[in-house]
Tab-separated table of N, CA and C in Angstrom:
chain	number	residue	atom	x	y	z
A	23	UNK	N	-8.240	12.145	-32.349
A	23	UNK	CA	-8.466	12.616	-31.000
A	23	UNK	C	-7.208	12.351	-30.182
A	24	UNK	N	-6.830	13.304	-29.369
A	24	UNK	CA	-5.625	13.170	-28.556
A	24	UNK	C	-5.865	12.184	-27.419
A	25	UNK	N	-4.771	11.607	-26.949
A	25	UNK	CA	-4.871	10.639	-25.845
A	25	UNK	C	-5.454	11.270	-24.590
A	26	UNK	N	-5.119	12.520	-24.312
A	26	UNK	CA	-5.643	13.179	-23.111
A	26	UNK	C	-7.162	13.322	-23.192
A	27	UNK	N	-7.701	13.592	-24.390
A	27	UNK	CA	-9.145	13.699	-24.570
A	27	UNK	C	-9.815	12.340	-24.358
A	28	UNK	N	-9.192	11.301	-24.864
A	28	UNK	CA	-9.725	9.946	-24.695
A	28	UNK	C	-9.722	9.570	-23.218
A	29	UNK	N	-8.656	9.897	-22.505
A	29	UNK	CA	-8.567	9.585	-21.075
A	29	UNK	C	-9.657	10.324	-20.300
A	30	UNK	N	-9.896	11.582	-20.643
A	30	UNK	CA	-10.931	12.363	-19.963
A	30	UNK	C	-12.310	11.771	-20.251
A	31	UNK	N	-12.580	11.439	-21.505
A	31	UNK	CA	-13.872	10.846	-21.860
A	31	UNK	C	-14.076	9.497	-21.181
A	32	UNK	N	-13.020	8.720	-21.088
A	32	UNK	CA	-13.100	7.426	-20.404
A	32	UNK	C	-13.412	7.622	-18.927
A	33	UNK	N	-12.762	8.592	-18.288
A	33	UNK	CA	-13.011	8.873	-16.870
A	33	UNK	C	-14.445	9.339	-16.651
A	34	UNK	N	-14.961	10.186	-17.528
A	34	UNK	CA	-16.342	10.659	-17.409
A	34	UNK	C	-17.317	9.493	-17.565
A	35	UNK	N	-17.082	8.637	-18.536
A	35	UNK	CA	-17.953	7.473	-18.744
A	35	UNK	C	-17.939	6.566	-17.513
A	36	UNK	N	-16.771	6.352	-16.924
A	36	UNK	CA	-16.659	5.517	-15.726
A	36	UNK	C	-17.454	6.123	-14.577
A	37	UNK	N	-17.328	7.427	-14.375
A	37	UNK	CA	-18.053	8.077	-13.290
A	37	UNK	C	-19.563	8.012	-13.509
A	38	UNK	N	-19.999	8.104	-14.739
A	38	UNK	CA	-21.437	8.004	-15.020
A	38	UNK	C	-21.953	6.615	-14.700
A	39	UNK	N	-21.203	5.590	-15.048
A	39	UNK	CA	-21.606	4.208	-14.741
A	39	UNK	C	-21.580	3.977	-13.243
A	40	UNK	N	-20.537	4.435	-12.559
A	40	UNK	CA	-20.436	4.260	-11.110
A	40	UNK	C	-21.556	5.004	-10.403
A	41	UNK	N	-21.906	6.185	-10.879
A	41	UNK	CA	-22.987	6.950	-10.272
A	41	UNK	C	-24.335	6.289	-10.442
A	42	UNK	N	-24.562	5.647	-11.570
A	42	UNK	CA	-25.851	5.007	-11.796
A	42	UNK	C	-26.025	3.779	-10.925
A	43	UNK	N	-24.930	3.164	-10.472
A	43	UNK	CA	-25.002	1.996	-9.603
A	43	UNK	C	-25.549	2.362	-8.228
A	44	UNK	N	-25.485	3.631	-7.865
A	44	UNK	CA	-25.944	4.070	-6.553
A	44	UNK	C	-27.232	4.867	-6.656
A	45	UNK	N	-28.102	4.492	-7.578
A	45	UNK	CA	-29.363	5.213	-7.716
A	45	UNK	C	-30.324	4.801	-6.605
A	46	UNK	N	-31.285	5.658	-6.335
A	46	UNK	CA	-32.231	5.421	-5.250
A	46	UNK	C	-33.082	4.187	-5.528
A	47	UNK	N	-33.402	3.466	-4.472
A	47	UNK	CA	-34.261	2.294	-4.581
A	47	UNK	C	-35.704	2.733	-4.324
A	48	UNK	N	-36.602	2.171	-5.068
A	48	UNK	CA	-38.027	2.360	-4.830
A	48	UNK	C	-38.589	0.963	-4.574
A	49	UNK	N	-39.060	0.718	-3.345
A	49	UNK	CA	-39.433	-0.635	-2.953
A	49	UNK	C	-40.690	-0.614	-2.087
A	50	UNK	N	-41.532	-1.576	-2.279
A	50	UNK	CA	-42.635	-1.835	-1.352
A	50	UNK	C	-42.833	-3.340	-1.323
A	51	UNK	N	-42.867	-3.890	-0.127
A	51	UNK	CA	-43.037	-5.324	-0.016
A	51	UNK	C	-43.039	-5.806	1.420
A	52	UNK	N	-43.335	-7.080	1.586
A	52	UNK	CA	-43.429	-7.692	2.908
A	52	UNK	C	-42.396	-8.795	3.070
A	53	UNK	N	-41.804	-8.830	4.236
A	53	UNK	CA	-40.883	-9.894	4.606
A	53	UNK	C	-40.760	-9.877	6.125
A	54	UNK	N	-40.669	-11.032	6.753
A	54	UNK	CA	-40.527	-11.150	8.209
A	54	UNK	C	-41.666	-10.464	8.971
A	55	UNK	N	-42.876	-10.492	8.452
A	55	UNK	CA	-44.004	-9.914	9.169
A	55	UNK	C	-44.028	-8.402	9.165
A	56	UNK	N	-43.392	-7.798	8.206
A	56	UNK	CA	-43.376	-6.348	8.119
A	56	UNK	C	-43.744	-5.917	6.708
A	57	UNK	N	-44.194	-4.677	6.581
A	57	UNK	CA	-44.401	-4.079	5.268
A	57	UNK	C	-43.464	-2.882	5.201
A	58	UNK	N	-42.590	-2.864	4.224
A	58	UNK	CA	-41.611	-1.792	4.065
A	58	UNK	C	-41.883	-1.038	2.771
A	59	UNK	N	-41.788	0.282	2.868
A	59	UNK	CA	-41.932	1.134	1.682
A	59	UNK	C	-40.792	2.142	1.702
A	60	UNK	N	-40.144	2.325	0.567
A	60	UNK	CA	-39.104	3.341	0.451
A	60	UNK	C	-39.133	3.972	-0.934
A	61	UNK	N	-38.866	5.269	-0.950
A	61	UNK	CA	-38.792	6.025	-2.196
A	61	UNK	C	-37.952	7.274	-1.924
A	62	UNK	N	-36.875	7.443	-2.669
A	62	UNK	CA	-35.995	8.595	-2.449
A	62	UNK	C	-35.340	8.519	-1.080
A	63	UNK	N	-35.608	9.503	-0.230
A	63	UNK	CA	-35.041	9.515	1.122
A	63	UNK	C	-36.023	8.970	2.160
A	64	UNK	N	-37.255	8.702	1.753
A	64	UNK	CA	-38.311	8.286	2.681
A	64	UNK	C	-38.330	6.774	2.865
A	65	UNK	N	-38.536	6.341	4.126
A	65	UNK	CA	-38.691	4.911	4.410
A	65	UNK	C	-39.736	4.753	5.512
A	66	UNK	N	-40.589	3.736	5.373
A	66	UNK	CA	-41.559	3.422	6.419
A	66	UNK	C	-41.576	1.916	6.626
A	67	UNK	N	-41.923	1.537	7.857
A	67	UNK	CA	-41.973	0.116	8.206
A	67	UNK	C	-43.189	-0.113	9.104
A	68	UNK	N	-44.036	-1.070	8.701
A	68	UNK	CA	-45.247	-1.407	9.451
A	68	UNK	C	-45.122	-2.824	9.983
A	69	UNK	N	-45.509	-3.008	11.244
A	69	UNK	CA	-45.508	-4.339	11.855
A	69	UNK	C	-46.812	-5.026	11.460
A	70	UNK	N	-46.708	-6.064	10.631
A	70	UNK	CA	-47.881	-6.789	10.140
A	70	UNK	C	-48.113	-8.115	10.847
A	71	UNK	N	-47.312	-8.440	11.850
A	71	UNK	CA	-47.443	-9.734	12.521
A	71	UNK	C	-47.615	-9.533	14.026
A	72	UNK	N	-48.607	-10.141	14.578
A	72	UNK	CA	-48.850	-10.070	16.020
A	72	UNK	C	-48.076	-11.203	16.696
A	73	UNK	N	-46.748	-11.153	16.581
A	73	UNK	CA	-45.921	-12.250	17.079
A	73	UNK	C	-44.988	-11.852	18.231
A	74	UNK	N	-45.080	-10.607	18.716
A	74	UNK	CA	-44.242	-10.174	19.821
A	74	UNK	C	-42.823	-9.804	19.416
A	75	UNK	N	-42.508	-9.923	18.160
A	75	UNK	CA	-41.183	-9.546	17.664
A	75	UNK	C	-41.306	-8.211	16.939
A	76	UNK	N	-40.217	-7.462	16.851
A	76	UNK	CA	-40.324	-6.190	16.155
A	76	UNK	C	-39.491	-6.193	14.878
A	77	UNK	N	-40.024	-5.570	13.823
A	77	UNK	CA	-39.303	-5.506	12.557
A	77	UNK	C	-38.277	-4.368	12.534
A	78	UNK	N	-37.235	-4.594	11.768
A	78	UNK	CA	-36.152	-3.627	11.584
A	78	UNK	C	-35.812	-3.613	10.096
A	79	UNK	N	-35.465	-2.450	9.573
A	79	UNK	CA	-34.947	-2.369	8.212
A	79	UNK	C	-33.643	-1.602	8.261
A	80	UNK	N	-32.583	-2.264	7.839
A	80	UNK	CA	-31.303	-1.572	7.663
A	80	UNK	C	-31.323	-0.967	6.270
A	81	UNK	N	-30.693	0.185	6.108
A	81	UNK	CA	-30.662	0.805	4.788
A	81	UNK	C	-29.339	1.522	4.547
A	82	UNK	N	-28.992	1.605	3.263
A	82	UNK	CA	-27.782	2.298	2.841
A	82	UNK	C	-28.178	3.582	2.130
A	83	UNK	N	-27.379	4.617	2.339
A	83	UNK	CA	-27.618	5.899	1.684
A	83	UNK	C	-26.270	6.551	1.392
A	84	UNK	N	-26.279	7.777	0.894
A	84	UNK	CA	-25.050	8.500	0.520
A	84	UNK	C	-24.242	7.687	-0.486
A	85	UNK	N	-24.934	7.222	-1.532
A	85	UNK	CA	-24.255	6.448	-2.559
A	85	UNK	C	-23.811	5.074	-2.089
A	86	UNK	N	-24.400	4.580	-1.001
A	86	UNK	CA	-24.041	3.269	-0.465
A	86	UNK	C	-22.890	3.305	0.522
A	87	UNK	N	-22.406	4.505	0.871
A	87	UNK	CA	-21.259	4.615	1.779
A	87	UNK	C	-21.654	4.696	3.246
A	88	UNK	N	-22.917	4.981	3.527
A	88	UNK	CA	-23.395	5.092	4.906
A	88	UNK	C	-24.517	4.088	5.132
A	89	UNK	N	-24.644	3.639	6.378
A	89	UNK	CA	-25.675	2.660	6.718
A	89	UNK	C	-26.357	3.072	8.014
A	90	UNK	N	-27.670	2.873	8.082
A	90	UNK	CA	-28.453	3.157	9.280
A	90	UNK	C	-29.587	2.134	9.345
A	91	UNK	N	-30.443	2.277	10.352
A	91	UNK	CA	-31.565	1.345	10.505
A	91	UNK	C	-32.772	2.075	11.081
A	92	UNK	N	-33.919	1.506	10.829
A	92	UNK	CA	-35.169	1.971	11.425
A	92	UNK	C	-35.827	0.748	12.047
A	93	UNK	N	-36.263	0.871	13.294
A	93	UNK	CA	-36.915	-0.232	14.006
A	93	UNK	C	-38.318	0.201	14.398
A	94	UNK	N	-39.244	-0.742	14.376
A	94	UNK	CA	-40.617	-0.465	14.780
A	94	UNK	C	-40.913	-1.276	16.032
A	95	UNK	N	-40.793	-0.635	17.201
A	95	UNK	CA	-41.055	-1.294	18.483
A	95	UNK	C	-42.404	-0.885	19.053
A	96	UNK	N	-43.283	-0.323	18.205
A	96	UNK	CA	-44.580	0.165	18.664
A	96	UNK	C	-45.670	-0.901	18.639
A	97	UNK	N	-45.371	-2.076	18.085
A	97	UNK	CA	-46.320	-3.175	18.117
A	97	UNK	C	-47.116	-3.364	16.845
A	98	UNK	N	-47.903	-4.417	16.875
A	98	UNK	CA	-48.690	-4.840	15.725
A	98	UNK	C	-49.562	-3.706	15.198
A	99	UNK	N	-49.513	-3.510	13.865
A	99	UNK	CA	-50.332	-2.510	13.201
A	99	UNK	C	-49.724	-1.116	13.145
A	100	UNK	N	-48.695	-0.860	13.925
A	100	UNK	CA	-48.080	0.473	13.959
A	100	UNK	C	-47.118	0.652	12.787
A	101	UNK	N	-46.986	1.904	12.338
A	101	UNK	CA	-46.061	2.262	11.268
A	101	UNK	C	-45.097	3.321	11.774
A	102	UNK	N	-43.839	3.159	11.442
A	102	UNK	CA	-42.794	4.126	11.792
A	102	UNK	C	-42.188	4.625	10.487
A	103	UNK	N	-41.946	5.942	10.406
A	103	UNK	CA	-41.372	6.524	9.195
A	103	UNK	C	-40.120	7.325	9.523
A	104	UNK	N	-39.314	7.549	8.498
A	104	UNK	CA	-38.072	8.300	8.680
A	104	UNK	C	-37.622	8.832	7.322
A	105	UNK	N	-36.905	9.935	7.335
A	105	UNK	CA	-36.251	10.460	6.143
A	105	UNK	C	-34.750	10.354	6.335
A	106	UNK	N	-34.082	9.682	5.423
A	106	UNK	CA	-32.623	9.544	5.470
A	106	UNK	C	-31.988	10.862	5.019
A	107	UNK	N	-30.708	11.067	5.346
A	107	UNK	CA	-30.017	12.289	4.931
A	107	UNK	C	-29.877	12.432	3.412
A	108	UNK	N	-29.892	11.312	2.685
A	108	UNK	CA	-29.831	11.343	1.225
A	108	UNK	C	-30.557	10.113	0.693
A	109	UNK	N	-30.615	9.969	-0.621
A	109	UNK	CA	-31.379	8.890	-1.244
A	109	UNK	C	-30.957	7.516	-0.730
A	110	UNK	N	-31.954	6.688	-0.452
A	110	UNK	CA	-31.720	5.322	0.017
A	110	UNK	C	-31.417	4.454	-1.200
A	111	UNK	N	-30.310	3.718	-1.140
A	111	UNK	CA	-29.867	2.927	-2.287
A	111	UNK	C	-30.040	1.424	-2.098
A	112	UNK	N	-30.262	0.959	-0.871
A	112	UNK	CA	-30.457	-0.473	-0.609
A	112	UNK	C	-31.140	-0.639	0.740
A	113	UNK	N	-31.904	-1.726	0.884
A	113	UNK	CA	-32.525	-2.042	2.170
A	113	UNK	C	-32.273	-3.509	2.510
A	114	UNK	N	-32.370	-3.799	3.798
A	114	UNK	CA	-32.182	-5.166	4.288
A	114	UNK	C	-33.197	-5.424	5.400
A	115	UNK	N	-34.307	-6.114	5.122
A	115	UNK	CA	-35.320	-6.391	6.141
A	115	UNK	C	-34.787	-7.350	7.214
A	116	UNK	N	-35.152	-7.062	8.460
A	116	UNK	CA	-34.724	-7.882	9.599
A	116	UNK	C	-35.889	-8.044	10.577
A	117	UNK	N	-35.740	-8.977	11.521
A	117	UNK	CA	-36.734	-9.203	12.564
A	117	UNK	C	-35.994	-9.512	13.863
A	118	UNK	N	-36.535	-9.030	14.978
A	118	UNK	CA	-35.883	-9.256	16.268
A	118	UNK	C	-35.962	-10.725	16.665
A	119	UNK	N	-35.040	-11.129	17.540
A	119	UNK	CA	-35.036	-12.474	18.123
A	119	UNK	C	-34.858	-12.315	19.628
A	120	UNK	N	-35.119	-13.339	20.393
A	120	UNK	CA	-34.942	-13.226	21.846
A	120	UNK	C	-33.500	-12.854	22.202
A	121	UNK	N	-33.349	-11.996	23.208
A	121	UNK	CA	-32.013	-11.583	23.675
A	121	UNK	C	-31.259	-12.801	24.179
A	122	UNK	N	-29.999	-12.877	24.030
A	122	UNK	CA	-29.071	-11.861	23.538
A	122	UNK	C	-28.748	-12.014	22.049
A	123	UNK	N	-29.562	-12.727	21.313
A	123	UNK	CA	-29.296	-12.952	19.891
A	123	UNK	C	-29.497	-11.661	19.094
A	124	UNK	N	-28.678	-11.465	18.047
A	124	UNK	CA	-28.876	-10.287	17.188
A	124	UNK	C	-30.100	-10.478	16.296
A	125	UNK	N	-30.533	-9.400	15.657
A	125	UNK	CA	-31.675	-9.510	14.752
A	125	UNK	C	-31.332	-10.437	13.595
A	126	UNK	N	-32.360	-11.070	13.051
A	126	UNK	CA	-32.213	-11.972	11.905
A	126	UNK	C	-32.538	-11.167	10.649
A	127	UNK	N	-31.627	-11.187	9.685
A	127	UNK	CA	-31.805	-10.371	8.473
A	127	UNK	C	-31.752	-11.207	7.206
A	128	UNK	N	-32.445	-10.719	6.195
A	128	UNK	CA	-32.350	-11.284	4.864
A	128	UNK	C	-31.204	-10.601	4.120
A	129	UNK	N	-31.134	-10.824	2.835
A	129	UNK	CA	-30.092	-10.207	2.023
A	129	UNK	C	-30.440	-8.768	1.661
A	130	UNK	N	-29.460	-8.050	1.158
A	130	UNK	CA	-29.655	-6.672	0.712
A	130	UNK	C	-30.502	-6.660	-0.557
A	131	UNK	N	-31.415	-5.716	-0.625
A	131	UNK	CA	-32.245	-5.504	-1.797
A	131	UNK	C	-31.806	-4.182	-2.418
A	132	UNK	N	-31.398	-4.248	-3.686
A	132	UNK	CA	-30.919	-3.046	-4.387
A	132	UNK	C	-31.897	-2.626	-5.446
């Protein structure tokens, strides 16, 4: 096999591995008094705690190159949903804190 063919095959293999690292996350779970569900481009967040704080979920999409967030300020028991522009690849659950402090977040879930 010629070196140019090997280089092309190596590049294709690298791109396949890199592409698989940015696959969509499918997640459902609770953290910080919220219930979060995501699949493909869809994400929802429900406030499960009657504590006066609001839940937030930061998420990555577009292969992990873009980041956005969804916040649920509708109160206990309410659910907020959203569709991202492309598949969601990671989420980061957060919860509000008294102003002027920023929201408190956990680690990224991939």
